[in-house]
Every structure is written in C-alpha cells, then in structure tokens.
Coordinates of C-alpha atoms in Angstrom, one line a residue:
G1 CA -5.7 -21.8 27.4
S2 CA -8.6 -19.7 26.3
I3 CA -11.9 -21.6 25.0
S4 CA -13.9 -19.5 22.6
L5 CA -17.6 -18.5 23.7
G6 CA -18.9 -20.1 20.4
S7 CA -17.3 -23.7 21.3
L8 CA -19.1 -23.8 24.7
V9 CA -22.4 -22.8 22.9
S10 CA -21.9 -25.2 20.4
K11 CA -21.5 -27.8 23.0
G12 CA -24.7 -26.8 24.4
K13 CA -23.4 -26.3 28.1
F14 CA -24.8 -22.7 28.2
A15 CA -28.1 -24.1 26.9
V16 CA -28.3 -27.0 29.2
A17 CA -27.4 -25.0 32.1
A18 CA -30.1 -22.6 31.6
V19 CA -32.7 -25.1 31.8
T20 CA -31.6 -27.8 34.3
L21 CA -32.7 -27.3 37.6
D22 CA -30.2 -30.1 39.5
D23 CA -27.7 -27.6 39.6
Y24 CA -29.7 -24.7 40.9
L25 CA -28.4 -23.3 44.4
P26 CA -30.2 -21.3 46.6
M27 CA -28.7 -17.7 47.4
R28 CA -26.7 -19.0 50.5
S29 CA -23.5 -18.1 52.4
T30 CA -21.5 -20.8 53.9
E31 CA -20.2 -17.9 56.7
V32 CA -21.7 -18.6 60.2
K33 CA -23.8 -15.6 60.7
N34 CA -26.1 -15.1 63.7
R35 CA -28.3 -18.0 62.6
T36 CA -31.1 -18.6 64.7
S37 CA -32.7 -21.9 65.6
T38 CA -36.5 -22.2 65.1
D39 CA -36.7 -23.0 69.0
G40 CA -35.0 -19.7 69.3
I41 CA -38.0 -18.2 67.6
K42 CA -40.6 -20.4 69.4
S43 CA -39.7 -19.1 72.7
L44 CA -40.3 -15.3 72.1
R45 CA -43.2 -14.3 74.3
L46 CA -43.4 -10.4 73.4
I47 CA -42.9 -9.6 69.7
T48 CA -43.5 -5.7 68.6
A49 CA -44.9 -5.3 65.2
V50 CA -42.7 -1.9 65.1
K51 CA -44.0 1.3 63.3
T52 CA -41.8 2.7 60.5
P53 CA -41.3 6.6 61.1
Y54 CA -40.8 9.2 58.3
L55 CA -39.0 12.3 57.6
P56 CA -41.3 15.1 55.9
D57 CA -40.3 14.1 52.5
G58 CA -41.6 10.5 53.1
R59 CA -38.2 8.8 53.3
F60 CA -37.6 6.7 56.4
D61 CA -36.7 8.6 59.8
L62 CA -33.7 6.2 60.7
E63 CA -32.8 8.3 63.8
A64 CA -36.6 8.0 65.1
Y65 CA -36.5 4.3 64.0
D66 CA -33.4 3.7 66.1
S67 CA -34.7 5.2 69.2
L68 CA -38.0 3.2 68.6
I69 CA -36.2 -0.1 68.5
N70 CA -34.0 1.0 71.6
T71 CA -37.3 1.6 73.6
Q72 CA -38.3 -1.8 72.7
I73 CA -35.3 -3.5 73.8
N74 CA -35.3 -1.6 77.1
G75 CA -39.1 -2.3 77.4
G76 CA -38.5 -5.9 77.3
A77 CA -39.6 -6.8 73.7
E78 CA -37.7 -10.0 72.6
G79 CA -38.5 -9.5 68.9
V80 CA -39.6 -6.8 66.3
I81 CA -41.4 -7.4 63.1
V82 CA -40.0 -5.1 60.4
G83 CA -42.3 -3.8 57.7
G84 CA -45.4 -5.6 58.9
T85 CA -48.8 -4.2 58.5
T86 CA -48.2 -2.1 61.4
G87 CA -44.6 -1.1 59.7
E88 CA -46.6 0.0 56.7
G89 CA -44.4 -2.8 54.5
H90 CA -47.0 -2.8 51.8
L91 CA -46.2 1.0 51.2
M92 CA -42.5 0.3 50.8
S93 CA -40.5 -0.7 47.6
W94 CA -38.7 -3.9 48.2
D95 CA -35.3 -2.1 48.2
E96 CA -36.5 0.1 51.0
H97 CA -37.9 -3.1 52.9
I98 CA -34.8 -5.1 52.7
M99 CA -32.8 -2.2 53.7
L100 CA -34.7 -1.6 56.7
I101 CA -34.3 -5.2 57.6
G102 CA -30.5 -5.2 57.1
H103 CA -30.3 -1.9 59.1
T104 CA -32.2 -3.4 61.9
V105 CA -30.2 -6.7 62.1
N106 CA -26.9 -4.5 62.0
C107 CA -27.6 -2.3 64.5
F108 CA -29.9 -4.5 66.8
G109 CA -29.6 -8.1 66.1
A110 CA -27.5 -9.0 69.0
N111 CA -30.2 -7.6 71.4
I112 CA -33.4 -8.3 69.9
K113 CA -34.7 -10.8 67.2
V114 CA -35.5 -9.3 64.0
I115 CA -38.5 -10.8 61.8
G116 CA -38.7 -9.6 58.6
N117 CA -42.5 -9.6 56.9
T118 CA -41.0 -10.8 53.4
G119 CA -44.5 -12.3 52.6
S120 CA -46.5 -11.5 49.4
N121 CA -49.5 -12.5 47.4
S122 CA -47.1 -13.2 44.7
T123 CA -45.0 -16.4 45.5
R124 CA -42.1 -15.3 43.4
E125 CA -42.0 -11.7 45.4
A126 CA -42.1 -13.9 48.6
V127 CA -39.3 -16.1 47.4
H128 CA -37.0 -13.5 46.3
A129 CA -37.6 -11.2 49.3
T130 CA -37.2 -14.0 51.9
E131 CA -34.0 -15.1 50.2
Q132 CA -32.7 -11.4 50.6
G133 CA -34.1 -11.1 54.0
F134 CA -32.1 -14.2 55.3
A135 CA -28.9 -13.0 53.4
V136 CA -29.2 -9.5 55.2
G137 CA -29.2 -11.6 58.5
M138 CA -32.8 -11.5 59.6
H139 CA -33.5 -14.0 62.2
A140 CA -37.0 -15.2 60.7
A141 CA -39.7 -14.4 58.4
L142 CA -43.3 -13.6 58.5
H143 CA -45.3 -15.1 55.8
V144 CA -49.0 -14.1 55.1
N145 CA -51.2 -16.5 52.8
P146 CA -51.9 -15.0 49.4
Y147 CA -54.5 -11.9 49.7
Y148 CA -56.8 -10.5 47.3
G149 CA -55.6 -12.8 44.6
K150 CA -56.5 -16.1 46.7
T151 CA -55.6 -19.4 46.1
S152 CA -56.9 -23.0 46.8
T153 CA -55.9 -25.0 49.9
E154 CA -53.4 -26.9 47.6
G155 CA -52.0 -23.6 46.5
L156 CA -51.6 -22.3 50.3
I157 CA -49.6 -25.2 51.1
S158 CA -47.3 -25.0 48.0
H159 CA -46.7 -21.3 48.5
F160 CA -45.7 -21.9 52.0
K161 CA -43.6 -24.7 50.9
E162 CA -41.6 -22.5 48.6
V163 CA -40.4 -20.4 51.5
L164 CA -40.0 -22.6 54.6
P165 CA -36.8 -24.3 53.5
M166 CA -35.0 -20.6 53.7
G167 CA -35.2 -20.3 57.5
P168 CA -37.5 -20.0 60.5
T169 CA -40.8 -18.8 59.5
I170 CA -44.0 -17.7 61.4
I171 CA -47.2 -18.0 59.2
Y172 CA -49.9 -15.1 59.6
N173 CA -53.5 -15.9 59.6
V174 CA -55.8 -12.7 59.7
P175 CA -58.7 -13.3 57.6
S176 CA -60.0 -9.7 58.1
R177 CA -57.4 -8.6 56.0
T178 CA -56.6 -11.4 53.4
S179 CA -60.4 -12.4 53.1
Q180 CA -59.3 -16.2 53.5
D181 CA -58.8 -18.0 56.9
I182 CA -55.9 -20.6 56.7
P183 CA -57.8 -23.7 57.9
P184 CA -56.0 -26.0 60.3
P185 CA -55.0 -28.7 58.2
V186 CA -52.9 -26.4 56.1
I187 CA -50.9 -25.5 59.3
E188 CA -50.8 -29.4 60.3
A189 CA -49.5 -30.2 56.8
L190 CA -46.6 -27.6 57.3
S191 CA -46.0 -28.4 61.0
C192 CA -43.4 -31.1 59.7
Y193 CA -41.1 -28.6 58.5
S194 CA -38.0 -28.0 60.9
N195 CA -38.2 -24.3 59.9
M196 CA -42.1 -23.6 60.8
A197 CA -42.0 -21.7 64.2
G198 CA -45.5 -21.2 64.5
V199 CA -48.5 -19.1 63.7
K200 CA -49.8 -15.4 64.2
E201 CA -53.2 -16.3 64.9
C202 CA -56.2 -13.7 64.7
V203 CA -59.2 -15.8 64.6
G204 CA -59.5 -16.2 68.4
H205 CA -59.4 -18.5 71.5
E206 CA -60.9 -21.5 70.0
R207 CA -58.6 -21.7 67.2
V208 CA -55.5 -20.8 69.2
K209 CA -56.6 -24.0 71.8
C210 CA -57.1 -26.3 68.7
Y211 CA -53.3 -25.6 67.6
T212 CA -51.9 -25.3 71.2
D213 CA -53.4 -28.8 72.2
K214 CA -51.6 -30.0 69.2
G215 CA -48.4 -28.5 70.4
I216 CA -47.8 -26.1 67.6
T217 CA -46.6 -22.4 68.9
I218 CA -49.0 -19.8 68.6
W219 CA -48.7 -16.1 69.0
S220 CA -51.9 -13.9 69.3
G221 CA -52.3 -11.3 66.7
N222 CA -55.0 -9.3 68.9
D223 CA -53.8 -7.3 71.7
D224 CA -57.2 -7.4 73.4
E225 CA -57.3 -11.3 73.3
C226 CA -53.8 -11.8 74.0
H227 CA -53.7 -12.0 77.8
D228 CA -56.6 -14.8 77.9
S229 CA -54.8 -16.4 74.7
R230 CA -51.6 -16.5 76.9
W231 CA -53.0 -17.5 80.3
K232 CA -56.0 -19.6 79.3
Y233 CA -55.7 -20.9 75.9
G234 CA -51.9 -22.0 75.6
A235 CA -50.5 -19.3 73.4
T236 CA -46.8 -18.7 73.6
G237 CA -47.1 -15.0 73.5
V238 CA -48.4 -11.9 71.3
I239 CA -47.3 -10.0 68.3
S240 CA -48.3 -6.8 69.5
V241 CA -49.2 -3.2 68.1
A242 CA -50.1 -1.9 71.7
S243 CA -46.6 -2.7 72.8
N244 CA -45.1 0.3 70.5
L245 CA -46.7 2.7 73.2
V246 CA -46.6 0.6 76.4
P247 CA -43.7 -2.0 76.1
G248 CA -43.3 -2.6 79.8
L249 CA -46.9 -3.2 80.4
M250 CA -47.2 -5.5 77.5
H251 CA -44.1 -7.1 78.9
S252 CA -45.9 -7.7 82.3
L253 CA -49.0 -9.1 80.5
M254 CA -47.2 -11.7 78.8
F255 CA -44.4 -12.5 81.6
E256 CA -46.0 -12.1 84.9
G257 CA -48.9 -14.3 85.2
E258 CA -52.7 -13.9 84.7
N259 CA -53.4 -10.1 85.5
A260 CA -57.0 -9.4 84.9
A261 CA -56.6 -5.9 86.2
L262 CA -53.8 -4.8 84.3
N263 CA -55.8 -6.3 81.2
E264 CA -58.9 -4.2 82.2
K265 CA -56.7 -1.1 82.4
L266 CA -55.3 -1.9 79.1
L267 CA -58.5 -2.4 77.1
P268 CA -59.5 1.1 76.3
L269 CA -56.2 1.8 75.0
M270 CA -56.4 -1.3 72.5
K271 CA -60.0 -0.4 71.6
W272 CA -58.8 3.2 70.6
L273 CA -55.9 1.7 68.8
F274 CA -58.1 0.0 66.3
C275 CA -61.0 2.2 66.2
E276 CA -60.0 2.7 62.6
P277 CA -57.8 0.4 60.7
N278 CA -54.3 -0.5 62.2
P279 CA -51.9 1.5 62.0
I280 CA -53.9 4.8 61.8
G281 CA -54.3 4.8 65.7
L282 CA -51.0 3.9 66.4
N283 CA -49.3 6.5 63.8
T284 CA -51.4 9.2 65.5
A285 CA -50.6 8.0 69.0
L286 CA -46.9 8.0 68.5
A287 CA -47.0 11.4 66.8
Q288 CA -49.0 12.8 69.8
L289 CA -46.3 11.4 72.2
G290 CA -43.6 13.5 70.2
V291 CA -41.5 10.2 69.4
V292 CA -42.2 10.5 65.7
R293 CA -42.9 13.1 63.3
P294 CA -46.6 13.6 62.1
V295 CA -45.8 12.4 59.0
F296 CA -48.1 10.0 57.2
R297 CA -47.9 8.0 54.0
L298 CA -51.3 8.0 52.3
P299 CA -53.5 6.4 52.3
Y300 CA -53.3 6.4 56.1
T301 CA -54.6 9.7 57.7
P302 CA -54.6 10.8 61.2
L303 CA -57.5 10.1 63.5
P304 CA -59.9 13.4 63.9
L305 CA -59.2 15.7 66.8
E306 CA -61.8 14.2 69.4
K307 CA -60.1 11.0 69.1
R308 CA -56.7 12.8 69.9
V309 CA -58.2 14.3 72.9
E310 CA -59.5 11.0 73.9
F311 CA -56.0 9.5 73.6
V312 CA -54.6 12.2 76.1
R313 CA -57.1 11.1 78.4
I314 CA -56.3 7.5 78.2
V315 CA -52.4 8.4 78.6
E316 CA -53.4 10.2 81.9
A317 CA -55.5 7.3 83.1
I318 CA -53.0 4.6 82.4
G319 CA -50.0 6.9 83.4
R320 CA -47.7 8.9 81.2
E321 CA -44.7 7.0 82.7
N322 CA -46.1 4.0 81.2
F323 CA -45.6 5.2 77.9
V324 CA -42.9 5.7 75.4
G325 CA -41.0 8.9 74.9
Q326 CA -40.4 11.8 77.6
K327 CA -42.7 14.6 76.5
E328 CA -46.1 15.4 77.6
A329 CA -49.0 14.0 75.3
Q330 CA -50.1 16.7 72.8
V331 CA -53.5 16.8 71.1
L332 CA -51.8 18.4 68.1
D333 CA -53.7 20.4 65.2
D334 CA -55.0 19.0 62.0
D335 CA -52.5 21.3 60.2
D336 CA -49.4 19.8 62.2
F337 CA -49.8 16.4 60.2
V338 CA -47.9 16.0 56.6
L339 CA -49.7 13.7 54.4
I340 CA -47.4 12.5 51.6
S341 CA -48.3 10.8 48.3
R342 CA -45.1 10.7 46.6
Y343 CA -42.6 8.4 48.6

C-alpha cells in the first residue's frame, strides 16, 4: 500500500533523518575497482606533476594531454599528479578537474598511478572533491594544508583527518606557496592512519631526514634537491616538474644509484625551470618543444625571448634526444603565444 508524504513527515522520520549523522554513509561503491593499497603508492619513485595543455579557446587539449601521459609512461614515470600546481588545478573548475582525473584513470589507470590533487583551503571543498576523485577511480589524493586562509595546528590535523579515511593520501608541504609550514608533530599525529602514504616535502634535506629516520615515506618536491634527498637522506623519490621534459633522465636519477654527474648536467635546466614561479618555465618549454600549443591561461605568461633562447641552448647541451617530442626546439616569437582570461 502507498503511504502519504504527510504521514511520514508527521511521524518525524524525514525530520530526524535530516539531522542524525548516525546513518550518514560516505559516497562509496561496493564494486571492486582498481583500488590501490597505500603501500602501492609508497613504493613510487618517480611521480610527474603533469602539465595540462590547452586549446586556443582555453579548453583542455586532451589529445596533447594523452600524448604527454603516454610519453611519461614510456619514460618510466610510475605516477602522475593530475591538476597539481604544475597542472594548474587552481585555474580549473571542479567539474573540469574531476573530469580530467576520471579521463586519466579511464585511459591510463592500468599503466600509471593517478594521483588527484583534490586539496583545498576549504575543508568542505577538499572533502567533496576527494570523494568524487576516488569515485572516478583515482589511486590516491594529494592534499596541501590550507593556504591563505591559514589555520592552527589543531585545525590542520582536523582538516587532514576529514580526508584521510577516503583513500591513500599524500600530504604536501610547500611553505613558499602556502605561507605555513606543516610542523613534524602534525605529520606524526597523522602517520597512524593506514591511508597516510607519505609527504611531498619542499623544506629541505634535514626535514626529509627527520621523517625518513622515523620510517615516514617522503618524496622530494624540489627537482634540484631530489638526487641528494633520494640517495643521502632516505627519500623514496620525487614528485617532479622536470620529468615533464626529461622523464628518462629523471628516471635514471631516481633508480640508477648516486650520479652526481647527471645531477650536475640537469641543474641548469632545473634552475631555468624555476627562474619564474612554476609552471611558467615548463609551459614555455613544452611549447618550444612543440608538444603543446603555445596557449597560456592567465595569470601565466611565457618567459621572455632571451630566456627562450637560453632554453634552446640547454636542450642542445643536455641532448635533444633526452627531451619529450620529436620536433627541434624553437625560440618562438612573442606573438606565437595566446593568452586567455576567459576559460
């Protein structure tokens, strides 16, 4: 028999259901998907913070993106960060961002670990995006501490505790961008969570060693420090920007033992990449290599002519065969670049 809406409301069932949290269930599927254990994330040595390429109207260029991901897989990268700082996640709407995570999993999830940057300085947004990211199959989440709208130590722990139960998680400490260092006691307080994979750490070797001595997994977030962090301070690997350009060489740097000569050879490229805030250098370089269109979402603008000339020389010094793409590196003219504000 049918029951009238009125009788249900009068019994208070709807009203009660709306306010009790006991029956709340996370947005989860019972299907066995490509669930990855936290250990499956902890073992990754080369993770690329991949660039998001654009079409001239500012939408994603998925054809170019797919080619970039294939190049990463062939170059030996074991994971990709989708929509990180390098991938300009902060310039995406959440629907674009989740779509790109889902697309990456759908096309490449069997061959590379897909780590979605679903962090936010709003806990609500971080929770919602992370829930959606895992629902579309990402293998792990990257979470930054709340930037700009900074919180207390207790607030940091509470923020991370909201997202940790959802799946494997890498916490990201980059005080130069957040203007707040995540202190070691916070990481230690969270290390008991089975989903805590480790930390992408940008503070330097001593901090890395402080964690690795305690058995906490660390990825260097600085390309110019990753060789020493890996071979001298116990880091597991790197979350790299440079590997967008030279995946094979970054793979060697992380896998083939201490190699000061290779590290030295790569330092001019790394220095060039960060002469302006990331991803300005990378965006310019990939356009010069002809693997992405020279389209920038503002506020990013390309490096100036003299820097582009310098890049062509760096490519020659390291060897064109070590870089992504097939075309000769071009200097490009200023008016080759398209800058867009509506995207």
